[in-house]
mmCIF file of C-alpha atoms in Angstrom:
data_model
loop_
_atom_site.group_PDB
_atom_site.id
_atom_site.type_symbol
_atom_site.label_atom_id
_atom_site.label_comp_id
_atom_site.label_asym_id
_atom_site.label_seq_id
_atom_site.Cartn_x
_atom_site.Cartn_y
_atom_site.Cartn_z
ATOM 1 C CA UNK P 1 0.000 0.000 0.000
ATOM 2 C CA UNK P 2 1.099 3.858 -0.373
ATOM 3 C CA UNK P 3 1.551 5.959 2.733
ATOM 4 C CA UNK P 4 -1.230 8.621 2.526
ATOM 5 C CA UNK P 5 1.165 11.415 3.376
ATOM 6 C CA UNK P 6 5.178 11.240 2.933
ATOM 7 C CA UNK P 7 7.506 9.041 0.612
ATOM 8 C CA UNK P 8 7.855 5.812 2.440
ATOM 9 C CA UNK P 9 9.197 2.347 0.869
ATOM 10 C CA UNK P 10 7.015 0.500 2.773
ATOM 11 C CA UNK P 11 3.629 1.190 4.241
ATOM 12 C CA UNK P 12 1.124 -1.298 6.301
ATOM 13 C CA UNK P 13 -2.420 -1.089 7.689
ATOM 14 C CA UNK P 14 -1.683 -1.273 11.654
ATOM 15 C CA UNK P 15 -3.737 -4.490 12.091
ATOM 16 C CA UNK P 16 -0.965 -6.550 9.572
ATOM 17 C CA UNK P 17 2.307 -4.891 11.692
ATOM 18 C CA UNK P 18 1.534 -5.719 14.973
ATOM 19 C CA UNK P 19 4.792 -7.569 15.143
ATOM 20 C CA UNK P 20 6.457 -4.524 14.683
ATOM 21 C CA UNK P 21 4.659 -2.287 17.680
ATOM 22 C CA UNK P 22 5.687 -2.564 20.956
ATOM 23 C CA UNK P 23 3.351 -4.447 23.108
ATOM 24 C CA UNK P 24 1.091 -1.418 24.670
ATOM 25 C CA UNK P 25 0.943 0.130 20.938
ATOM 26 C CA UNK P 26 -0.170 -3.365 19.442
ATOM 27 C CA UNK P 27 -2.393 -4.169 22.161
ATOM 28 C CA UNK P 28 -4.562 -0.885 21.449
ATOM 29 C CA UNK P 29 -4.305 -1.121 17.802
ATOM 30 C CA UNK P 30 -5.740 -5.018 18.013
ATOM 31 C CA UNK P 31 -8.378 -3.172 20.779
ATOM 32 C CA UNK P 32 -9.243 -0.533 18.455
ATOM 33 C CA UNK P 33 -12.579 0.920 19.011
ATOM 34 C CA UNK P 34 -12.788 4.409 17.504
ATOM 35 C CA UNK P 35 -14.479 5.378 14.419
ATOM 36 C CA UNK P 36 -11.431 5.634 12.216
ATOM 37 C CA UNK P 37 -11.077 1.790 11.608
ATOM 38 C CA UNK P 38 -7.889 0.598 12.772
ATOM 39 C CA UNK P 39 -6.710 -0.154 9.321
ATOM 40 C CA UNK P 40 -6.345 3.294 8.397
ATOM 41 C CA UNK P 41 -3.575 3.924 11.084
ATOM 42 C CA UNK P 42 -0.573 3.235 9.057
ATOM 43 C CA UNK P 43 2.761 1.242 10.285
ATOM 44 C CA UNK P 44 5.600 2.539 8.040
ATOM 45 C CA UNK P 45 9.285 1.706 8.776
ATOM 46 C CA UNK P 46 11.762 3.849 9.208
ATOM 47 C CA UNK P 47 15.433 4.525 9.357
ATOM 48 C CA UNK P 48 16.861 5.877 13.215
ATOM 49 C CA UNK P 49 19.850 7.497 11.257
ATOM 50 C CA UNK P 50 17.369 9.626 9.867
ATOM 51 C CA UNK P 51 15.620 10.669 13.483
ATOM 52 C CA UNK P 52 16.294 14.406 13.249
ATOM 53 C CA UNK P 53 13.139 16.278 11.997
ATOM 54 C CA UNK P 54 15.339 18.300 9.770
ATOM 55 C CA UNK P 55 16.958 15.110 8.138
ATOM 56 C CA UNK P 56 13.544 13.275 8.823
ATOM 57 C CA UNK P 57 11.788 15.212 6.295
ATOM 58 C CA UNK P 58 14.222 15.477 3.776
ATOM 59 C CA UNK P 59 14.492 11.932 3.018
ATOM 60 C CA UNK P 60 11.189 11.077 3.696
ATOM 61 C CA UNK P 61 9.619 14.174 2.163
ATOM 62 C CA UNK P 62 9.304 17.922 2.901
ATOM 63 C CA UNK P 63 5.440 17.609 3.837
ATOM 64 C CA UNK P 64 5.912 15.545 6.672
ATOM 65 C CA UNK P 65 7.340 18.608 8.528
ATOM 66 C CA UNK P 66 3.538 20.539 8.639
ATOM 67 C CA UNK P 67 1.743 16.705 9.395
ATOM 68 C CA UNK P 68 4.200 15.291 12.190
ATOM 69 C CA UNK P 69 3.208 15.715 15.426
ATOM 70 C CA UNK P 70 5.285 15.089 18.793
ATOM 71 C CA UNK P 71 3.715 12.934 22.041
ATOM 72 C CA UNK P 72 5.574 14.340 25.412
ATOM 73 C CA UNK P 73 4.807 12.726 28.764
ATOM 74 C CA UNK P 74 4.453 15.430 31.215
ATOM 75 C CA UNK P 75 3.908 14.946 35.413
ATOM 76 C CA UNK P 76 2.129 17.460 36.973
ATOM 77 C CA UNK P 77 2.410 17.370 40.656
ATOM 78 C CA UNK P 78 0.076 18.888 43.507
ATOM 79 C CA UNK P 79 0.281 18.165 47.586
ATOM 80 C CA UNK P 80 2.585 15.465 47.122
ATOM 81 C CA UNK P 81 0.520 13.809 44.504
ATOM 82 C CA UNK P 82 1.884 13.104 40.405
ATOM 83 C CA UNK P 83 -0.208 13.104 37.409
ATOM 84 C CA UNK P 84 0.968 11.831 34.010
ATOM 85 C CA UNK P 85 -0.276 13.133 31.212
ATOM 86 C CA UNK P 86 0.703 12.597 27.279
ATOM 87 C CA UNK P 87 0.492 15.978 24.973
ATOM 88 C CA UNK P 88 0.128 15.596 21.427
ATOM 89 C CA UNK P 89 0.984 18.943 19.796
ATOM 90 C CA UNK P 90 2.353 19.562 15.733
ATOM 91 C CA UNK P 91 5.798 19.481 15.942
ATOM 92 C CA UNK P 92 6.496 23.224 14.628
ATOM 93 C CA UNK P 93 4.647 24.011 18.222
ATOM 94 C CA UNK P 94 5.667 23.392 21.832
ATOM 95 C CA UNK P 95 3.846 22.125 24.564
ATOM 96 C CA UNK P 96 2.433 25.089 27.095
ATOM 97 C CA UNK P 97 3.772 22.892 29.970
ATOM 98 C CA UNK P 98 3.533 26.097 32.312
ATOM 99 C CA UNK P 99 0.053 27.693 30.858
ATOM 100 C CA UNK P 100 -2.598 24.857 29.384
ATOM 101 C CA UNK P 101 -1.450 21.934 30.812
ATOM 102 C CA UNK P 102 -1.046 22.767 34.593
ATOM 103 C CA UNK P 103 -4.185 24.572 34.476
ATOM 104 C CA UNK P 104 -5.857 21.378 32.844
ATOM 105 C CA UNK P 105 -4.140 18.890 35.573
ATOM 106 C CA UNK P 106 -5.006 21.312 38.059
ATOM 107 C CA UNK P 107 -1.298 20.750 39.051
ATOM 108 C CA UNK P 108 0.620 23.841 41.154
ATOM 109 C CA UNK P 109 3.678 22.521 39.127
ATOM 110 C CA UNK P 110 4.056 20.590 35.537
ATOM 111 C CA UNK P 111 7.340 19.552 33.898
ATOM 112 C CA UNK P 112 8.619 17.128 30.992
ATOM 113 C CA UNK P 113 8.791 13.550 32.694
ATOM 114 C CA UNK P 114 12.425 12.603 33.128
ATOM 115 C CA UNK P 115 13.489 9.990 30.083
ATOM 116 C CA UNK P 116 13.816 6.624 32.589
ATOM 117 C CA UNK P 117 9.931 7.539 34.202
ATOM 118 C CA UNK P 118 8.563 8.414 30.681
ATOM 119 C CA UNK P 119 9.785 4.993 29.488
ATOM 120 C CA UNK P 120 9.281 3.073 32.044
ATOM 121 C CA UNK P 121 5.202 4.023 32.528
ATOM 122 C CA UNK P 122 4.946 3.793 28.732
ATOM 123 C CA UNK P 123 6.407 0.847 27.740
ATOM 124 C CA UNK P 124 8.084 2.898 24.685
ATOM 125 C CA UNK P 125 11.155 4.002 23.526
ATOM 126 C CA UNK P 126 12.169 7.299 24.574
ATOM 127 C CA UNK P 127 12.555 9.705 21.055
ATOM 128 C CA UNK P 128 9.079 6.889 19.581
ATOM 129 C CA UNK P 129 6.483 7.876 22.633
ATOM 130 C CA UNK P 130 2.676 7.798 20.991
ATOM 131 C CA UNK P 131 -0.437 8.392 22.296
ATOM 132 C CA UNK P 132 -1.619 5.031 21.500
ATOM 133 C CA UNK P 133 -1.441 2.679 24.141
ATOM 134 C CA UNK P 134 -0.706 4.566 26.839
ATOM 135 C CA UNK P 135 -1.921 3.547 30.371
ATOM 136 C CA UNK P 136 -5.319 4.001 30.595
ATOM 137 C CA UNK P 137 -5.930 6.431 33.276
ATOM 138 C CA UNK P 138 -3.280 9.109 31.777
ATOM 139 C CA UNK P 139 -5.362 12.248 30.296
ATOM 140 C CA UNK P 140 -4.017 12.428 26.965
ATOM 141 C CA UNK P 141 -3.819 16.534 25.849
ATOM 142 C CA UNK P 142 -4.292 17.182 21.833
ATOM 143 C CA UNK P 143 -4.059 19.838 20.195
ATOM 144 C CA UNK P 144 -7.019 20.726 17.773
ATOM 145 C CA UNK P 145 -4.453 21.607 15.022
ATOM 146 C CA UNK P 146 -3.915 18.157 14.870
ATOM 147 C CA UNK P 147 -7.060 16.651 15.572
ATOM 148 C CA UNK P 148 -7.764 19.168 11.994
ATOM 149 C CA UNK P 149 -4.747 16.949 9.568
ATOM 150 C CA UNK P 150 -6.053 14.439 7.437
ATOM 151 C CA UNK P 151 -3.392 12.311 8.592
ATOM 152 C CA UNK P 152 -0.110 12.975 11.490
ATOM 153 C CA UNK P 153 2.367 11.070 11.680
ATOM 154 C CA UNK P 154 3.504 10.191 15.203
ATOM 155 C CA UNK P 155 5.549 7.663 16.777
ATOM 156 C CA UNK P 156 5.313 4.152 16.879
ATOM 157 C CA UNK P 157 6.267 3.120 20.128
ATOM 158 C CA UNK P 158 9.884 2.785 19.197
ATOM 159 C CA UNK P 159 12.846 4.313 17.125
ATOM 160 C CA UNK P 160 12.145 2.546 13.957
ATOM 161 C CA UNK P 161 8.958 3.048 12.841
ATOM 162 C CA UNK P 162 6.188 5.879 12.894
ATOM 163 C CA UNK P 163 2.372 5.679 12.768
ATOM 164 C CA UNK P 164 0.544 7.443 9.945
ATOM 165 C CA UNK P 165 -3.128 8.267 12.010
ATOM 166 C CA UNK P 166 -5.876 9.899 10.756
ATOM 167 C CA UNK P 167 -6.219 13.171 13.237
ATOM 168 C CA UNK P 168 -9.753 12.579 13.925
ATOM 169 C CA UNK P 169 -8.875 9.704 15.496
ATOM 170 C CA UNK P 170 -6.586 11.702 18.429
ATOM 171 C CA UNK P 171 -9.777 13.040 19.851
ATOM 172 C CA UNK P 172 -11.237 9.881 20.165
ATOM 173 C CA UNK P 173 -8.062 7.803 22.478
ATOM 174 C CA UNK P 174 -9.076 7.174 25.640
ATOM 175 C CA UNK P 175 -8.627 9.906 28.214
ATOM 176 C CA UNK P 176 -8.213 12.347 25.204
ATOM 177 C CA UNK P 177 -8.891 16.344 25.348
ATOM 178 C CA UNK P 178 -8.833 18.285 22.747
ATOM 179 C CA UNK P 179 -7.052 21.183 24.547
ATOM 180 C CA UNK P 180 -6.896 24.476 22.796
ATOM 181 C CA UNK P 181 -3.652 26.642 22.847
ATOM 182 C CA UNK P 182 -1.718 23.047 24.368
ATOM 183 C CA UNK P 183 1.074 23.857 21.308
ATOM 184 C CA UNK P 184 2.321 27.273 21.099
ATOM 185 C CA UNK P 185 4.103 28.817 18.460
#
């Protein structure tokens, strides 16, 4: 099949490269529930030497740069208590870690996760963190600008690989609000 948006070699339905997820990520793909089938999120395989979003879209095409989103795992603490929370924002934006998000987690203080804790609740590689198949009682933060793509591409799970997801479909992940001004310019 063709990759609705980039210039990949390879492209799958989600369903057929479960072998190629890691095990939360497949687990929610095989549970899919939404109404984007699951066989419109797209597994496509890619090269970790070409990780960089600058190098990313120039072999994989120039495009990808206004339909890629990033996933960051943020905790938001309050009285002694942590909240984890994933933020899906276009990656030309940051995440208002400060502004939208502690308001939303009604947190006195929010901050990137450290790299071992993001990991290690996700079951993901750090630098391939997606929104799909995350734990179930995280609040997952979107951005509407990328609940409005056709199609984002996010990560997989791990390094090698990214998912191809129809944007409609991020408002409809479990625990998911669509949060405006969550990516900021």
């Amino acid at each position: 099949m063709r990759a609705p948006i980039g210039h990949f070699e390879q492209a799958t339905p989600a369903p057929d490269a479960l072998a190629e997820l890691v095990t939360p990520v497949a687990a929610a793909v095989r549970d899919w529930s939404g109404s984007v089938p699951a066989g419109q999120i797209v597994y496509v395989e890619t090269d970790p030497q070409w990780a960089d979003t600058a190098v990313f879209v120039q072999h994989y095409g120039q495009d990808l740069l206004e339909q890629s989103a990033n996933c960051v795992v943020v905790a938001g603490k309050r009285g002694g208590e942590t909240t984890f929370a994933a933020c899906v924002v276009l990656s030309t934006t940051r995440v208002d870690v400060n502004g939208a998000v502690r308001r939303q987690l009604g947190a006195r203080k929010a901050s990137f996760a450290a790299m071992d804790t993001a990991t290690g609740e996700t079951g993901m590689e750090y630098g391939g963190i997606t929104p799909i198949g995350l734990p179930a009682d995280w609040p997952v933060l979107v951005d509407p600008a990328v609940v409005d793509l056709p199609y984002v591409l996010v990560g997989s799970g791990r390094r090698r690989g990214k998912l191809l997801v129809p944007g409609k479909a991020f408002a409809e992940l479990p625990g998911a609000v669509v949060l405006e001004g969550l990516g900021v310019a």
